[in-house]
Coordinates of C-alpha atoms in Angstrom, one line a residue:
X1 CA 191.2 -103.7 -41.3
X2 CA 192.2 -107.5 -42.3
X3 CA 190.2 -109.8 -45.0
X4 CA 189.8 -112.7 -43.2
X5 CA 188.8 -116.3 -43.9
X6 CA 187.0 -118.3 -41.6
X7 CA 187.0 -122.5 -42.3
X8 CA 183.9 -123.0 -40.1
X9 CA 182.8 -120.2 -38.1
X10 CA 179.4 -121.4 -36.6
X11 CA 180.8 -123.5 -34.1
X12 CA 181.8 -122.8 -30.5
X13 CA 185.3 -121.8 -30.9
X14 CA 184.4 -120.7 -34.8
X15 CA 182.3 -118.3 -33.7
X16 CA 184.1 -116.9 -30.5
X17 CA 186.9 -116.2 -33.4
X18 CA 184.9 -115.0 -36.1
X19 CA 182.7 -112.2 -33.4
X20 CA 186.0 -111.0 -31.8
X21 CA 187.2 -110.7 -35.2
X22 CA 184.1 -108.8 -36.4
X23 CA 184.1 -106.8 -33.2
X24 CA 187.6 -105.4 -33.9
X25 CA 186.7 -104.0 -37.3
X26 CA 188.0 -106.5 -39.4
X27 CA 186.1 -108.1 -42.9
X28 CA 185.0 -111.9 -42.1
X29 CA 184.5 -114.5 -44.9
X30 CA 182.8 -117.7 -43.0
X31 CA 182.8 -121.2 -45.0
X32 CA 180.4 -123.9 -43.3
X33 CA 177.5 -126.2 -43.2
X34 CA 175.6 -123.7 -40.8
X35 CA 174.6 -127.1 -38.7
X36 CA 176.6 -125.8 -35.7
X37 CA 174.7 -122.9 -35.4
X38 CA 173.9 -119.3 -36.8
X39 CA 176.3 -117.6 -39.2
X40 CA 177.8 -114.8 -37.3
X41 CA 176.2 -111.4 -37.6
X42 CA 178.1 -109.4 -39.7
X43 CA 180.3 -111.8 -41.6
X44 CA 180.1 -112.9 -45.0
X45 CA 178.5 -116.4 -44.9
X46 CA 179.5 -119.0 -47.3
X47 CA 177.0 -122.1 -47.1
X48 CA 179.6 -125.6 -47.7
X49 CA 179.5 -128.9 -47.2
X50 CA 183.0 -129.7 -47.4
X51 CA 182.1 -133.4 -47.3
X52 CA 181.1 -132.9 -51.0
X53 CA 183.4 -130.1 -51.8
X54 CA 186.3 -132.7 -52.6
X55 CA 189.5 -132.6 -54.8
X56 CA 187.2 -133.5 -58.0
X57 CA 185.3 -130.4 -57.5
X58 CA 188.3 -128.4 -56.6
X59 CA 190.0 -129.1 -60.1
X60 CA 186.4 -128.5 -62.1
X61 CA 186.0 -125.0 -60.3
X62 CA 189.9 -124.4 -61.1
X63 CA 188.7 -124.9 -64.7
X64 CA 185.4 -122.8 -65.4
X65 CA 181.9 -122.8 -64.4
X66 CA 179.6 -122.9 -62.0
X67 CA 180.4 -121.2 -58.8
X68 CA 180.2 -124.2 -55.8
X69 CA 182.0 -125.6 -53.0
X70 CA 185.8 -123.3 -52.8
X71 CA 185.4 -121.7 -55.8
X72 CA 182.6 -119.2 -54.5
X73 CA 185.3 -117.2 -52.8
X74 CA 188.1 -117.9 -55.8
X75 CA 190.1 -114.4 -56.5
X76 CA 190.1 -113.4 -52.9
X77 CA 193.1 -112.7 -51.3
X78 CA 193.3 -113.2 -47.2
X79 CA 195.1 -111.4 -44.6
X80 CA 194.8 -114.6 -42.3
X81 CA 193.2 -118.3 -43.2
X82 CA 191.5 -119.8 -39.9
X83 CA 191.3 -123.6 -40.5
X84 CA 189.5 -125.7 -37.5
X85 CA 188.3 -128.8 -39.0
X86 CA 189.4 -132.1 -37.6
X87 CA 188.9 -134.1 -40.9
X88 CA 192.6 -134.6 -43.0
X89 CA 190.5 -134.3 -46.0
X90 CA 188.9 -131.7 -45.4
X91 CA 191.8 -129.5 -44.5
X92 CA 193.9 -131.2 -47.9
X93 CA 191.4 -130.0 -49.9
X94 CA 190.8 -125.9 -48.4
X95 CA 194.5 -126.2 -48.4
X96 CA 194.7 -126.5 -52.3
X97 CA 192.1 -124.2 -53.0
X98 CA 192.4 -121.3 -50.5
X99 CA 195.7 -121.6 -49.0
X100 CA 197.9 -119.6 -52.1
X101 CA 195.4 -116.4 -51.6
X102 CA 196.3 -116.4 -47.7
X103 CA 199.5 -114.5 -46.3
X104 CA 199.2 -116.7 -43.2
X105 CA 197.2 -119.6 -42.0
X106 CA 196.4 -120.8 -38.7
X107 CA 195.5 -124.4 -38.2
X108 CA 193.8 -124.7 -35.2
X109 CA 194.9 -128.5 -33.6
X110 CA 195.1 -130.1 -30.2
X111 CA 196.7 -131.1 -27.2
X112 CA 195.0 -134.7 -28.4
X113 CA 198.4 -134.8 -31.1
X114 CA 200.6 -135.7 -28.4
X115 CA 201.7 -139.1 -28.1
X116 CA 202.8 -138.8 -24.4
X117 CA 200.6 -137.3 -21.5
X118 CA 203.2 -138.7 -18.9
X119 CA 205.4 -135.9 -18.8
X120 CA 204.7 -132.5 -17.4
X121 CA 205.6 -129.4 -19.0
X122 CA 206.3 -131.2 -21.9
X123 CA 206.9 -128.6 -24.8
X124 CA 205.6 -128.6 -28.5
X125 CA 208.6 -131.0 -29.7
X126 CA 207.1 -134.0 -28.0
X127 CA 206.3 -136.9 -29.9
X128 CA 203.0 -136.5 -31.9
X129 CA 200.6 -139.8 -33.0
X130 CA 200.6 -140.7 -36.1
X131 CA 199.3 -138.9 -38.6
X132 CA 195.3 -140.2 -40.4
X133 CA 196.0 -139.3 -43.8
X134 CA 193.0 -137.6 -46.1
X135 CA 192.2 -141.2 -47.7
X136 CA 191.7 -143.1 -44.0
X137 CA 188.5 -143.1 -42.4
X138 CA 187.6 -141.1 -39.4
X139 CA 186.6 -142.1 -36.0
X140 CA 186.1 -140.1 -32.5
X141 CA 188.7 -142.4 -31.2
X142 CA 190.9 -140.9 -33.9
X143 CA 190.5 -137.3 -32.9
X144 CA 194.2 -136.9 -32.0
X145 CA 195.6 -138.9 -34.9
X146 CA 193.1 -136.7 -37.2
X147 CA 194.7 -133.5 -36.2
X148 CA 198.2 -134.6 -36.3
X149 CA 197.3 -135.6 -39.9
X150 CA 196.0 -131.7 -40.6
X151 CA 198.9 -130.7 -39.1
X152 CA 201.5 -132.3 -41.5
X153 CA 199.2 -131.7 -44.5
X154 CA 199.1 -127.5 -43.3
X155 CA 202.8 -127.7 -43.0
X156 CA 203.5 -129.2 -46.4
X157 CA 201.2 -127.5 -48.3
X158 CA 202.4 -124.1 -46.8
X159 CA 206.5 -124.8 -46.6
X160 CA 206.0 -124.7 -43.1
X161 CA 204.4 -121.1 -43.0
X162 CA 201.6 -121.8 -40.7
X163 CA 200.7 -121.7 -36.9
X164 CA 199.5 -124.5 -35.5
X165 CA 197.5 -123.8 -32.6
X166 CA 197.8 -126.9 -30.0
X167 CA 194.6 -125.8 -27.8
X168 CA 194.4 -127.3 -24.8
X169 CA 191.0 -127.5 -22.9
X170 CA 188.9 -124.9 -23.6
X171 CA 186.2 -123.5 -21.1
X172 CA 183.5 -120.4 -21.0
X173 CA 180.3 -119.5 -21.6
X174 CA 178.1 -121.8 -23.9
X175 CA 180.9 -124.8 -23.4
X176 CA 179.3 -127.5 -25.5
X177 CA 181.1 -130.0 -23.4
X178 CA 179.7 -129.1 -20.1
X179 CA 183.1 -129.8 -18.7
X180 CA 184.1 -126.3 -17.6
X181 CA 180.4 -125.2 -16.8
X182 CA 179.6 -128.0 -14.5
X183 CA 181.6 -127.0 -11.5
X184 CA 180.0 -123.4 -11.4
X185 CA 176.5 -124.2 -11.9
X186 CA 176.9 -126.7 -9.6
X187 CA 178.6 -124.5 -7.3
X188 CA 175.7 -122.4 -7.4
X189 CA 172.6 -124.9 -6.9
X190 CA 172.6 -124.8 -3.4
X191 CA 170.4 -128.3 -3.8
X192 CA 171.9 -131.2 -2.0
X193 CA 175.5 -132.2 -0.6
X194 CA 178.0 -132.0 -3.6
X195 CA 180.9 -134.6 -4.5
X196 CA 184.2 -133.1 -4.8
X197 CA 187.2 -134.8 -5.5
X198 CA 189.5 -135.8 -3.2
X199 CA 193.2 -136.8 -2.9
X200 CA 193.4 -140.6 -3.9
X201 CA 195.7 -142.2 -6.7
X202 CA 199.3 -141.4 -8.3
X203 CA 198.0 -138.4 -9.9
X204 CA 197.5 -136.2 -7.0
X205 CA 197.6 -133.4 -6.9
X206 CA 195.8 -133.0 -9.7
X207 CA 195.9 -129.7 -11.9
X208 CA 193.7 -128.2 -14.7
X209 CA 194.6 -125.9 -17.8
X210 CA 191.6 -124.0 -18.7
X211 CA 191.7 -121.5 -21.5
X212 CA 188.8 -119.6 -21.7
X213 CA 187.3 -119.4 -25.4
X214 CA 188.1 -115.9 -25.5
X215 CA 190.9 -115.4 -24.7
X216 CA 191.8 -118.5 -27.0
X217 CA 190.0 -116.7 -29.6
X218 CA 192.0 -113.6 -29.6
X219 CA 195.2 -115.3 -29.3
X220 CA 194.4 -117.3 -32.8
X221 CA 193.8 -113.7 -34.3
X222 CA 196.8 -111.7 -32.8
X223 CA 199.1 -114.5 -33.6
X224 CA 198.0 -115.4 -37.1
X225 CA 197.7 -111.7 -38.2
X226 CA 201.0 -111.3 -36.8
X227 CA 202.9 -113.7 -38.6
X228 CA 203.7 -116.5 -36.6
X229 CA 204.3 -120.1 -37.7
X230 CA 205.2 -123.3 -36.0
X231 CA 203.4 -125.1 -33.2
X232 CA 202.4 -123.5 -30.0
X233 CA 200.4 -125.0 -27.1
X234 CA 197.5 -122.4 -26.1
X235 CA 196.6 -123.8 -22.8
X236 CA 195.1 -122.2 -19.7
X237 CA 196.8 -121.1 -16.4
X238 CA 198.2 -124.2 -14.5
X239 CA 195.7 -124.4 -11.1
X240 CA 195.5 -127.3 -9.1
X241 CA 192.3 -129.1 -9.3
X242 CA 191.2 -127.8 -5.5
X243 CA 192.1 -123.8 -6.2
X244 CA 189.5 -124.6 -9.5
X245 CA 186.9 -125.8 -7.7
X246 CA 187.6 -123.1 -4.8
X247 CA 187.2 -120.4 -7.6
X248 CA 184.3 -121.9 -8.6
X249 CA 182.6 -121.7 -5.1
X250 CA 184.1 -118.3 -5.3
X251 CA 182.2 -117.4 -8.6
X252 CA 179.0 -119.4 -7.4
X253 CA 178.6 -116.9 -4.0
X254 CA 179.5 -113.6 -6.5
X255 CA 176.9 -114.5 -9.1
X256 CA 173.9 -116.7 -6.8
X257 CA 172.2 -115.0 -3.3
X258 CA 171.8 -118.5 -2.4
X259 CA 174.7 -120.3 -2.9
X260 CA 176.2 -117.3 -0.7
X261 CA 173.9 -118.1 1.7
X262 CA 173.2 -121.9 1.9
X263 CA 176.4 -123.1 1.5
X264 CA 176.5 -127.7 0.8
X265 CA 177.9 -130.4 2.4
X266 CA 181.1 -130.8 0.5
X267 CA 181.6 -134.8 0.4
X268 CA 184.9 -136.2 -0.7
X269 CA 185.1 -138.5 -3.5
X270 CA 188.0 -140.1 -4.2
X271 CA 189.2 -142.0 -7.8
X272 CA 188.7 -145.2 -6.4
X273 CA 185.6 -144.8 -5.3
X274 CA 184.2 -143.7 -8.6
X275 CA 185.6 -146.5 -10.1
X276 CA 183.8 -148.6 -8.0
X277 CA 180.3 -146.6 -8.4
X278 CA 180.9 -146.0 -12.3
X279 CA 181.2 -142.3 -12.3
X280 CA 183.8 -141.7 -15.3
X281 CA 186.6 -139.1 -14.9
X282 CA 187.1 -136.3 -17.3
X283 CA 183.8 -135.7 -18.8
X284 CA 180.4 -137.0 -20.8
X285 CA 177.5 -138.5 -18.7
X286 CA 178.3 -139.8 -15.0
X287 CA 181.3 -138.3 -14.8
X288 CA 183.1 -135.7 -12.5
X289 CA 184.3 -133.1 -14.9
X290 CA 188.5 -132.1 -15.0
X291 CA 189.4 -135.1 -12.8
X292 CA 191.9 -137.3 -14.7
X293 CA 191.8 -141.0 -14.6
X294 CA 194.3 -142.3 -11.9
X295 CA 196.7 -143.9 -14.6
X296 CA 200.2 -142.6 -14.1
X297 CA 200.2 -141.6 -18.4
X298 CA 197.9 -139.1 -18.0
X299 CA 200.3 -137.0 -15.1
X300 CA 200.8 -134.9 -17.8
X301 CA 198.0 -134.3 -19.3
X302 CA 197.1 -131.3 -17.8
X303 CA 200.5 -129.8 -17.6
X304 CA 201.7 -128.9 -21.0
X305 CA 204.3 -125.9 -20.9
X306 CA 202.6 -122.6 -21.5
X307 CA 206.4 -121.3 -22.3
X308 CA 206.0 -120.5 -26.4
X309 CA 202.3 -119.1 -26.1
X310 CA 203.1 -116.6 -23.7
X311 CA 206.1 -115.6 -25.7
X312 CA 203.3 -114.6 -28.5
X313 CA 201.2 -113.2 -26.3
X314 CA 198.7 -115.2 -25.2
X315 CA 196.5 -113.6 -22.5
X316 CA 194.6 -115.3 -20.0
X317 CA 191.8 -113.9 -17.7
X318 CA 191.9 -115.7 -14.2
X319 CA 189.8 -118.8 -14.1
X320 CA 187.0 -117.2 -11.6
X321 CA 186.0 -114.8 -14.2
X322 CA 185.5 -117.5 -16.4
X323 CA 183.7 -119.2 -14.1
X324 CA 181.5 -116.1 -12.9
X325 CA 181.2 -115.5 -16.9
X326 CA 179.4 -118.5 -17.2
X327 CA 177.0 -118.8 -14.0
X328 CA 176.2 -115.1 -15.5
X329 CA 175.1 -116.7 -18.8
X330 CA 173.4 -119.2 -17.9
X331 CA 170.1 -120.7 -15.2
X332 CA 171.9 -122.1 -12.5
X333 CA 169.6 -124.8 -12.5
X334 CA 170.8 -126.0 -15.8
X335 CA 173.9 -127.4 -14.4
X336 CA 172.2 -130.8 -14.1
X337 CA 171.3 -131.1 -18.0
X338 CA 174.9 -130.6 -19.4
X339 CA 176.6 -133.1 -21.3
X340 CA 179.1 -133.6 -18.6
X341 CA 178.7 -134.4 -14.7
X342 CA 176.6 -135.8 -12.9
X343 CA 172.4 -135.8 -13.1
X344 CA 170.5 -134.2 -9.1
X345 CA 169.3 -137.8 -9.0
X346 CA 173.0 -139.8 -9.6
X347 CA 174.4 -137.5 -7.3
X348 CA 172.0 -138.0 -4.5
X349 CA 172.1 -141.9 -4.7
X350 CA 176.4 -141.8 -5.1
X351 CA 176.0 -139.8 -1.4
X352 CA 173.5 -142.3 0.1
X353 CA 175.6 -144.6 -0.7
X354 CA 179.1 -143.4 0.7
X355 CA 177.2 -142.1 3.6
X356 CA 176.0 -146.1 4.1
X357 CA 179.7 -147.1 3.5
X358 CA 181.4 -144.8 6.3
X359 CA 178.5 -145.9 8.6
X360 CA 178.8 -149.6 8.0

């Protein structure tokens, strides 16, 4: 049995790692707010804020007293350190107070570090952004720049004995993003003719990298508890963009009687045209999920080399499971209140209007 340490753990991904890790037998120390959600069952829950739990506090805990912020796991020794925040300070600080009782440390990071997303199978030596540092403030525009800064603060503070986990996009059940649950529950809401996207633009054909939460999830714990250090890109399967949507339709007819049976008028929507109707690539509201802008720099973005994680054993289910896993999990029907894709209503009036186009 490990003693692991947990930096988050009520989160999506957090709590994915902390379960499986619970589920295997090991101990589970969990530091966070508790805003993301529940504390897992099981694990030791540490209630944080690490906004307040600065350097000042670190170095008054170091000396005596009170037991707040870091200090109310001080003495403990750790078999594995799971770090996943995307805040430089934040990291800087658990880094000084935790890191020296950790044999090994995982810093869970990003594909979002990269400078380039031109180039596919680009490897973990491409060119990163630059770093945020602790003292700079953060923005969601700054996601990528904030984990490159993590990064280089985990390595230093560690002499380079760390893994830094470069997820790529990460899909399953209870996907907060709606990005890789959109396609499925639509899939299997046999309501109305559905967009799908269709060859148009430099970037065709265009592929997706899915890794599904789980699998990521036991890849962070095999490869930290093993000993592992350096940067390695945990991204999913490389499928083109039609073969996901087919294994979604695929899922959809396993999981729904009557998407088997009343199977929609598939209407192909190119990048152009959603440029033209405002639907946004990629993901959030109006948007098709997984399709990539047309620019030419992103021809890469979904086409990072899998090389280094499969050499440490990274294991990934095929993408129709994870789509099945989710229409399982979920009301079909909910597929039009996600954060990402497009509303019954949007859709509707986007096909009346193409239909008016091709008739004109």
């Amino acid at each position: 049995m490990a003693n692991i340490l947990i930096l988050g753990g009520t989160g999506w991904l957090g709590r994915s790692v902390a379960g499986l890790a619970l589920a295997s037998g090991h101990a589970v120390t969990a530091l966070a707010r508790g805003e993301s959600g529940d504390f897992p069952e099981g694990a030791t829950a540490v209630v944080l804020d690490r906004d307040k739990a600065g350097r000042d506090e670190v170095g008054r805990n170091k000396s005596g007293g009170r037991a707040v912020g870091y200090s109310q796991v001080a003495g403990q020794d750790w078999d594995l350190g799971v770090e996943l925040t995307r805040f430089p300070a934040h990291a800087r600080d658990a880094l000084e107070a935790l890191s020296p009782q950790a044999r090994n440390w995982v810093f869970v990071s990003s594909c979002s570090v990269y400078a380039d997303h031109a180039t596919p199978e680009a490897r973990e030596d491409a060119p990163l952004l630059d770093p945020l540092g602790p003292g700079e403030e953060y923005s969601p525009e700054l996601y990528g720049e904030a984990k490159s800064g993590c990064e280089q603060l985990t390595l230093a503070a560690r002499g380079g004995a760390a893994l830094l986990v470069r997820a790529g996009l990460i899909g399953g059940p209870g996907d907060p993003t709606g990005r890789s649950t959109y396609w499925p529950l639509r899939m299997a809401d046999p309501g109305g003719p559905v967009l799908e996207p269709a060859d148009d633009g430099p970037n065709y054909p265009q592929h997706v990298q899915l890794v599904d939460v789980r699998d990521l999830a036991d890849f962070v714990l095999a490869a930290g508890l093993g000993g592992h250090t350096g940067a390695v890109n945990a991204v999913g399967r490389l499928v083109p963009l039609t073969d996901a949507l087919a294994a979604a339709r695929e899922a959809a007819h396993s999981q729904s009687w009557l998407a088997a049976h009343a199977e929609p008028r598939m209407v192909p929507y190119t990048i152009s045209a959603m440029a033209d109707d405002g639907v946004a690539p990629w993901s959030g509201p109006r948007s098709l999920p997984l399709v990539l802008p047309a620019e030419t720099e992103y021809a890469g973005f979904a086409r990072r080399s899998d090389a280094r994680a499969l050499e440490l054993g990274l294991h990934r289910r095929p993408l129709a499971d994870t789509f099945r896993d989710i229409i399982a999990a979920c009301d079909p029907w909910a597929g039009r209140q996600l954060a990402s894709g497009l509303s019954a209503a949007d859709e509707a009036s986007l096909v009346a209007g193409l239909d008016g186009r091709r008739e004109n």
